[in-house]
Amino acid sequence: MDSVDRISDMPDDILAHILSFLSIKEAVHTCVLSKKWRNIWCYMPVLEFDFKRFYQDQTAASYGEVLQRCEVKFVPFVRGVLQNQEARLDKFKLQWYMPCTFDTTKSVAEVILDGIKFKPRVFSVNFCRCYIQDFDLYPIFTCASLEDVTLELMGDFIAPNSVNLPNLKRLKISLERIDDDIIDKIFLGCPSIEEMSLFESHLCTSRISSNRLKKLVVDNCYIDEERWLDISTPSLLHLEIAYKSGLHSISSENLTSLTNACIDLQLPRGSKQATADDLIVLNCLSNATSLALRIQESKESVVKINEKIKGDNSNHPSFPKLKYLRVEWCMDYFGFDLLAFFLQHSPELQKLTIELHDYIKNVTKKSSDLEEPKDVFLQRDHLETVMIVRSKLEESKKIADRLVNSFNAHVNTIGEIITKIEFSILRL
């Protein structure tokens, strides 16, 4: 019996969709299978170009060799695929990588703009560690078909005079500089935007204001010293602020819809006042039902926060709706005061997770140095679950054991206490 090729009997649009799960080079190579497959790759709805696939030996080649391979192989290949594209794109993605930080050739920037001409729904460009000169953002920020955009660019870009993205819902952006002008234009020209991520950027903006935004992420961004970031987003459901640098504090009186938050309590190095202002950040989260905190400050900063907590509690934040709390701690900076603070001000708390990380410079704080748990634990009637994640270090075990004893002694009823051992290092 002759073998039957059932795959080739499928409609062309289904075959093109199947090819989208292959690398672009593998998809193009299917043209040699048969006449049926000769032009199927020209109708793929997804095109993803990754320079690493053209440059595997990243350490051996010199910069000149990299450029040569770029000009000879990568850019012509991208152009060739785009020139043969017969269908409208659903997704265009280009990942550009250099072994060191060098200027990006103009030809690479040109093929990016060639991709936007196909009016994709999803558009992603990542210039990993590469510098691009005078890149014009206007064609991207005026492509009405876009719904999901990721831009990771380094260099001097030409800011758009206006933004017109009526269908955009998700924007993830990393630029050399993000100021109020760009942020205002984005919210003005993106009436459907729901999610925004700002990462690895110099933030020169003082406000993020939107009535439609549901998710906001600020990750690994540098902000000028003593700058405040005012967030006014009444529809926001999820807020994440991680590894901020230079941010004096966050102010917001309009996070009425917030349910989920993930915050780094990290402040400017050497600041004497910032630790007190961290409580202002917590004040913004009073409506959250799920909260994750990462404590990664110096010991002095944690001491100041604890002192603030012990002071006048008339302005202390409360969390009347909080049900799930996760706290990540470096063992060097662990203390009972902050933990007791959350237990006291979260009457509906059901599940508490404590993660004890090893400090990369070795743990110096002995379990015997820890202050005794405060009687505030007595105010807890019930917790459904307490999970303690620790490392294999002896000091980590001692802290975990003391926590277990404290919860058993001071919480009337606990559904279960779970202790897990995981290897993890908190890099400060």
Coordinates of C-alpha atoms in Angstrom, one line a residue:
M1 CA 0.0 0.0 0.0
D2 CA 1.3 3.4 -0.9
S3 CA 1.9 5.8 1.9
V4 CA -0.5 8.6 2.2
D5 CA 0.5 12.2 3.0
R6 CA -2.5 13.3 5.0
I7 CA -0.8 16.6 6.1
S8 CA -0.4 17.8 2.5
D9 CA -4.2 17.2 2.0
M10 CA -5.0 19.9 4.5
P11 CA -6.1 23.4 3.3
D12 CA -3.2 25.8 2.6
D13 CA -4.2 28.2 5.4
I14 CA -3.9 25.4 8.0
L15 CA -0.6 24.3 6.6
A16 CA 0.7 27.9 6.8
H17 CA -0.5 28.1 10.4
I18 CA 1.4 24.8 11.2
L19 CA 4.6 26.3 9.7
S20 CA 4.3 29.2 12.1
F21 CA 5.4 26.9 14.9
L22 CA 8.7 26.2 13.2
S23 CA 11.7 28.6 13.0
I24 CA 11.5 30.8 10.0
K25 CA 14.5 29.1 8.4
E26 CA 12.9 25.7 8.9
A27 CA 9.6 26.9 7.4
V28 CA 11.3 28.3 4.3
H29 CA 13.1 25.0 3.8
T30 CA 9.8 23.2 3.4
C31 CA 9.5 24.6 -0.1
V32 CA 11.6 21.6 -1.3
L33 CA 9.2 19.0 -0.1
S34 CA 6.9 19.1 -3.1
K35 CA 5.0 21.4 -5.4
K36 CA 2.2 21.6 -2.9
W37 CA 4.7 23.1 -0.3
R38 CA 6.6 25.4 -2.6
N39 CA 4.9 28.6 -1.6
I40 CA 3.1 27.7 1.6
W41 CA 5.6 29.5 3.7
C42 CA 4.7 32.8 1.9
Y43 CA 1.3 32.7 3.6
M44 CA 2.5 32.2 7.2
P45 CA 0.6 34.6 9.6
V46 CA 3.6 34.7 12.0
L47 CA 7.2 35.8 11.1
E48 CA 9.8 35.6 13.9
F49 CA 13.4 36.5 13.0
D50 CA 16.2 35.8 15.6
F51 CA 19.7 36.9 14.7
K52 CA 21.1 34.3 17.1
R53 CA 20.1 31.6 14.7
F54 CA 22.4 33.2 12.1
Y55 CA 25.2 33.8 14.6
Q56 CA 25.7 30.8 16.8
D57 CA 29.3 31.3 17.8
Q58 CA 28.9 34.5 19.8
T59 CA 32.3 34.6 21.5
A60 CA 34.7 33.6 18.7
A61 CA 33.8 36.1 16.0
S62 CA 35.0 39.7 16.0
Y63 CA 32.7 42.7 15.6
G64 CA 33.7 42.9 11.9
E65 CA 32.7 39.3 11.4
V66 CA 29.4 39.9 13.0
L67 CA 28.6 42.8 10.7
Q68 CA 29.7 40.8 7.7
R69 CA 27.4 37.9 8.6
C70 CA 24.6 40.4 9.2
E71 CA 25.0 42.0 5.8
V72 CA 25.6 38.8 3.9
K73 CA 23.0 36.6 5.6
F74 CA 20.5 38.0 8.1
V75 CA 19.3 41.2 6.5
P76 CA 18.9 39.8 3.0
F77 CA 17.1 36.8 4.4
V78 CA 14.6 39.0 6.3
R79 CA 14.0 41.1 3.2
G80 CA 13.6 38.1 1.0
V81 CA 10.9 36.6 3.3
L82 CA 9.1 39.9 3.5
Q83 CA 9.2 40.4 -0.3
N84 CA 7.6 37.0 -0.8
Q85 CA 5.0 37.4 1.9
E86 CA 1.5 37.1 0.4
A87 CA -0.7 37.2 3.4
R88 CA -1.4 39.8 6.0
L89 CA 0.7 39.2 9.1
D90 CA -0.7 38.5 12.5
K91 CA 2.6 38.7 14.3
F92 CA 6.0 40.2 13.4
K93 CA 9.0 39.7 15.7
L94 CA 12.6 40.6 15.3
Q95 CA 15.3 39.8 17.8
W96 CA 18.6 41.5 17.2
Y97 CA 21.7 40.6 19.2
M98 CA 25.3 41.7 19.3
P99 CA 28.0 40.1 21.6
C100 CA 28.9 43.6 22.8
T101 CA 27.2 47.0 22.7
F102 CA 27.8 48.3 19.2
D103 CA 25.9 50.6 16.8
T104 CA 23.2 48.7 14.8
T105 CA 23.5 48.9 11.0
K106 CA 20.9 51.0 9.3
S107 CA 19.8 48.1 7.2
V108 CA 18.4 46.3 10.3
A109 CA 16.4 49.3 11.2
E110 CA 15.0 49.5 7.7
V111 CA 13.7 45.9 7.7
I112 CA 11.9 46.6 11.0
L113 CA 9.9 49.3 9.3
D114 CA 9.4 46.9 6.3
G115 CA 7.6 44.6 8.7
I116 CA 5.2 47.2 10.0
K117 CA 4.0 47.8 6.4
F118 CA 2.2 44.4 6.6
K119 CA 0.0 45.8 9.4
P120 CA 0.5 43.0 11.9
R121 CA -1.6 42.6 15.0
V122 CA 1.4 41.8 17.3
F123 CA 4.7 43.6 16.8
S124 CA 7.8 42.9 18.8
V125 CA 11.3 44.3 18.3
N126 CA 14.2 43.6 20.7
F127 CA 17.6 45.2 20.3
C128 CA 19.4 43.3 23.0
R129 CA 22.4 45.4 24.2
C130 CA 22.5 47.1 20.8
Y131 CA 22.5 50.8 20.0
I132 CA 20.3 52.2 17.2
Q133 CA 20.8 55.7 15.8
D134 CA 17.9 58.0 14.8
F135 CA 15.3 55.3 14.8
D136 CA 11.9 56.8 13.7
L137 CA 9.1 55.5 15.9
Y138 CA 6.3 57.3 14.0
P139 CA 5.5 54.4 11.6
I140 CA 5.1 52.0 14.5
F141 CA 3.0 54.4 16.7
T142 CA 0.6 55.1 13.8
C143 CA -0.1 51.5 12.6
A144 CA -3.8 51.2 13.4
S145 CA -3.8 47.4 13.2
L146 CA -1.5 46.9 16.2
E147 CA -3.0 45.4 19.4
D148 CA 0.1 44.1 21.2
V149 CA 3.5 46.0 20.9
T150 CA 6.9 45.2 22.5
L151 CA 9.7 47.6 21.9
E152 CA 13.2 47.2 23.5
L153 CA 15.5 49.8 22.0
M154 CA 18.7 51.6 22.9
G155 CA 19.8 54.8 21.3
D156 CA 18.6 58.1 20.0
F157 CA 15.1 57.5 18.6
I158 CA 12.9 60.0 16.9
A159 CA 9.8 60.5 19.1
P160 CA 6.5 60.4 17.2
N161 CA 4.7 63.7 16.8
S162 CA 1.5 61.9 17.5
V163 CA 0.2 58.4 18.4
N164 CA -2.7 56.7 16.7
L165 CA -3.1 53.1 17.8
P166 CA -6.9 52.8 18.2
N167 CA -6.8 49.0 18.8
L168 CA -3.7 48.7 21.0
K169 CA -4.4 46.8 24.2
R170 CA -0.9 45.9 25.4
L171 CA 2.3 47.9 25.3
K172 CA 5.7 46.8 26.7
I173 CA 8.4 49.4 26.1
S174 CA 12.0 49.9 27.0
L175 CA 13.6 53.1 25.7
E176 CA 16.7 55.2 26.5
R177 CA 14.4 57.9 27.9
I178 CA 10.6 57.9 28.6
D179 CA 9.2 61.3 29.5
D180 CA 5.8 62.9 30.2
D181 CA 5.4 63.9 26.5
I182 CA 5.6 60.3 25.3
I183 CA 3.4 58.9 28.1
D184 CA 0.7 61.5 27.5
K185 CA 0.7 60.9 23.7
I186 CA 0.4 57.1 24.3
F187 CA -2.6 57.5 26.5
L188 CA -4.2 60.1 24.2
G189 CA -3.7 58.0 21.1
C190 CA -4.4 54.5 22.5
P191 CA -8.1 54.6 23.7
S192 CA -8.2 50.8 24.1
I193 CA -5.0 50.3 26.1
E194 CA -5.3 48.0 29.1
E195 CA -1.8 46.8 29.9
M196 CA 1.5 48.8 30.0
S197 CA 5.0 47.6 31.0
L198 CA 7.9 50.1 31.3
F199 CA 11.2 48.3 31.8
E200 CA 14.9 49.0 31.8
S201 CA 14.4 52.7 31.0
H202 CA 15.3 56.1 32.3
L203 CA 11.9 57.4 33.5
C204 CA 11.7 61.1 33.2
T205 CA 7.9 61.1 33.7
S206 CA 6.2 62.2 36.9
R207 CA 2.7 60.8 36.1
I208 CA 0.9 57.9 34.7
S209 CA -2.8 58.8 34.3
S210 CA -5.4 56.6 32.6
N211 CA -9.0 55.7 33.2
R212 CA -8.7 52.5 31.1
L213 CA -5.4 50.9 32.2
K214 CA -5.9 47.6 34.0
K215 CA -2.3 46.4 34.4
L216 CA 0.9 48.5 35.0
V217 CA 4.4 47.1 35.4
V218 CA 7.5 49.3 36.2
D219 CA 10.5 47.0 36.1
N220 CA 14.2 47.8 36.5
C221 CA 13.8 51.4 35.7
Y222 CA 16.0 54.3 36.7
I223 CA 14.3 57.4 38.0
D224 CA 16.0 60.7 39.0
E225 CA 16.6 61.1 42.7
E226 CA 13.9 62.7 44.8
R227 CA 11.3 62.2 41.9
W228 CA 7.8 61.2 42.8
L229 CA 5.7 59.1 40.4
D230 CA 2.0 59.9 40.6
I231 CA -0.2 57.0 39.5
S232 CA -3.9 57.8 38.8
T233 CA -5.5 54.7 37.3
P234 CA -9.0 54.0 38.8
S235 CA -9.5 50.9 36.6
L236 CA -6.1 49.3 37.5
L237 CA -6.3 45.7 38.7
H238 CA -2.6 44.7 38.8
L239 CA 0.3 46.8 39.8
E240 CA 3.9 45.6 39.8
I241 CA 7.0 47.7 40.7
A242 CA 10.2 45.9 40.7
Y243 CA 13.9 46.9 41.0
K244 CA 13.2 50.6 40.9
S245 CA 16.3 52.8 41.2
G246 CA 16.2 56.4 42.3
L247 CA 12.5 56.5 42.9
H248 CA 11.7 58.6 46.0
S249 CA 8.2 57.3 46.3
I250 CA 4.9 56.6 44.6
S251 CA 1.8 58.5 45.3
S252 CA -1.7 57.6 44.4
E253 CA -5.2 58.2 45.7
N254 CA -7.0 56.6 42.9
L255 CA -6.4 52.8 42.9
T256 CA -9.9 51.9 43.9
S257 CA -10.1 48.8 41.6
L258 CA -6.7 47.3 42.5
T259 CA -6.8 43.6 43.5
N260 CA -3.2 42.4 42.9
A261 CA 0.1 44.0 43.6
C262 CA 3.8 43.1 43.6
I263 CA 6.1 45.7 45.1
D264 CA 9.9 45.9 45.8
L265 CA 10.6 47.9 49.0
Q266 CA 13.8 49.2 47.5
L267 CA 14.9 52.8 47.9
P268 CA 17.6 55.2 46.8
R269 CA 21.0 54.3 48.3
G270 CA 22.1 56.6 51.1
S271 CA 18.6 58.2 51.4
K272 CA 17.8 59.2 55.0
Q273 CA 14.1 59.9 54.4
A274 CA 13.0 57.4 51.8
T275 CA 12.3 54.6 54.2
A276 CA 9.5 56.5 55.9
D277 CA 7.9 57.2 52.5
D278 CA 7.8 53.6 51.7
L279 CA 4.6 53.4 53.8
I280 CA 3.1 55.8 51.3
V281 CA 3.6 53.1 48.7
L282 CA 1.7 50.7 50.9
N283 CA -1.1 53.2 51.4
C284 CA -1.8 52.9 47.7
L285 CA -2.5 49.2 48.1
S286 CA -5.3 49.2 50.6
N287 CA -7.8 47.6 48.3
A288 CA -5.6 44.7 47.2
T289 CA -6.7 41.1 47.8
S290 CA -3.3 39.7 46.8
L291 CA 0.0 41.3 47.7
A292 CA 3.6 40.2 47.1
L293 CA 6.5 42.2 48.7
R294 CA 10.2 41.8 48.1
I295 CA 12.3 43.2 51.0
Q296 CA 15.8 43.9 49.5
E297 CA 17.1 46.9 51.4
S298 CA 20.1 47.6 53.5
K299 CA 19.8 46.6 57.2
E300 CA 19.7 50.3 58.1
S301 CA 16.7 50.9 55.8
V302 CA 14.8 48.0 57.3
V303 CA 15.5 49.3 60.8
K304 CA 14.1 52.7 59.8
I305 CA 10.9 51.1 58.4
N306 CA 10.5 49.1 61.6
E307 CA 10.9 52.3 63.6
K308 CA 8.2 54.0 61.5
I309 CA 5.9 51.1 62.1
K310 CA 6.4 51.3 65.8
G311 CA 5.5 55.0 65.9
D312 CA 2.2 56.7 65.6
N313 CA -0.1 54.3 63.8
S314 CA -2.8 56.8 62.9
N315 CA -1.5 57.1 59.4
H316 CA -0.5 53.4 59.0
P317 CA -1.9 51.6 55.9
S318 CA -4.5 48.9 56.4
F319 CA -5.4 46.1 54.2
P320 CA -9.1 45.2 54.9
K321 CA -9.5 43.0 51.8
L322 CA -6.1 41.3 51.7
K323 CA -6.4 37.5 51.6
Y324 CA -3.1 36.4 50.1
L325 CA 0.3 37.8 51.2
R326 CA 3.8 36.7 50.0
V327 CA 6.9 38.3 51.4
E328 CA 10.4 37.6 50.0
W329 CA 13.1 38.3 52.5
C330 CA 16.9 38.3 52.5
M331 CA 17.8 36.4 55.8
D332 CA 20.2 39.2 56.7
Y333 CA 17.4 41.7 56.9
F334 CA 14.6 39.5 58.3
G335 CA 12.7 40.9 61.3
F336 CA 9.4 40.1 63.0
D337 CA 8.2 43.8 63.2
L338 CA 7.2 44.1 59.6
L339 CA 5.6 40.7 59.5
A340 CA 3.6 41.5 62.6
F341 CA 2.6 44.8 61.1
F342 CA 0.9 43.0 58.2
L343 CA -0.7 40.4 60.4
Q344 CA -2.2 43.2 62.5
H345 CA -3.5 45.3 59.6
S346 CA -4.9 42.4 57.4
P347 CA -8.0 41.1 59.2
E348 CA -9.1 38.9 56.3
L349 CA -5.7 37.3 55.6
Q350 CA -6.0 33.6 54.7
K351 CA -2.7 32.5 53.2
L352 CA 0.7 33.8 54.2
T353 CA 3.9 32.8 52.3
I354 CA 7.3 33.7 53.6
E355 CA 10.4 33.2 51.4
L356 CA 13.8 33.3 53.1
H357 CA 16.5 34.0 50.5
D358 CA 20.3 33.7 51.0
Y359 CA 22.2 36.9 50.5
I360 CA 24.8 36.5 47.8
K361 CA 27.5 37.9 50.2
N362 CA 26.7 35.2 52.8
V363 CA 24.4 35.4 55.7
T364 CA 25.8 37.4 58.7
K365 CA 22.8 37.8 60.9
K366 CA 22.4 35.0 63.4
S367 CA 19.0 33.7 64.4
S368 CA 19.9 34.6 68.0
D369 CA 20.1 38.2 66.9
L370 CA 16.5 38.3 65.9
E371 CA 14.1 40.2 68.2
E372 CA 11.4 38.2 69.9
P373 CA 8.0 38.0 68.1
K374 CA 5.6 40.7 69.3
D375 CA 2.3 40.0 71.1
V376 CA 0.5 41.3 68.1
F377 CA 0.5 37.8 66.8
L378 CA -2.1 37.1 69.5
Q379 CA -4.6 39.2 67.6
R380 CA -4.8 36.6 64.9
D381 CA -7.7 34.1 65.3
H382 CA -7.2 32.1 62.1
L383 CA -4.9 31.5 59.1
E384 CA -5.8 28.9 56.6
T385 CA -2.2 28.3 55.3
V386 CA 1.3 29.4 56.3
M387 CA 4.0 28.4 53.9
I388 CA 7.7 29.0 54.7
V389 CA 10.2 28.6 51.9
R390 CA 13.8 28.4 53.2
S391 CA 17.2 27.4 52.0
K392 CA 19.4 24.5 53.2
L393 CA 21.5 26.8 55.4
E394 CA 21.4 26.2 59.1
E395 CA 20.5 29.8 59.9
S396 CA 17.6 29.6 57.4
K397 CA 16.4 26.5 59.2
K398 CA 16.6 28.2 62.6
I399 CA 14.6 31.2 61.4
A400 CA 12.0 29.0 59.9
D401 CA 11.7 26.9 63.1
R402 CA 11.2 30.1 65.1
L403 CA 8.5 31.2 62.8
V404 CA 6.7 27.9 63.0
N405 CA 6.9 28.1 66.8
S406 CA 5.6 31.6 66.9
F407 CA 2.6 30.9 64.7
N408 CA 1.7 27.8 66.7
A409 CA 2.0 29.8 69.9
H410 CA 0.2 33.0 68.9
V411 CA -2.4 32.1 66.2
N412 CA -5.4 30.4 67.7
T413 CA -6.1 28.1 64.7
I414 CA -4.0 27.4 61.6
G415 CA -5.2 25.1 58.8
E416 CA -1.7 24.0 58.0
I417 CA 1.9 25.1 58.2
I418 CA 4.1 24.0 55.2
T419 CA 7.9 24.3 55.1
K420 CA 9.6 23.9 51.8
I421 CA 13.4 23.8 51.1
E422 CA 14.5 25.5 47.9
F423 CA 17.9 26.9 46.9
S424 CA 17.5 30.6 46.2
I425 CA 19.7 33.6 46.4
L426 CA 18.4 37.2 46.6
R427 CA 20.9 39.3 44.6
L428 CA 21.0 42.8 46.0

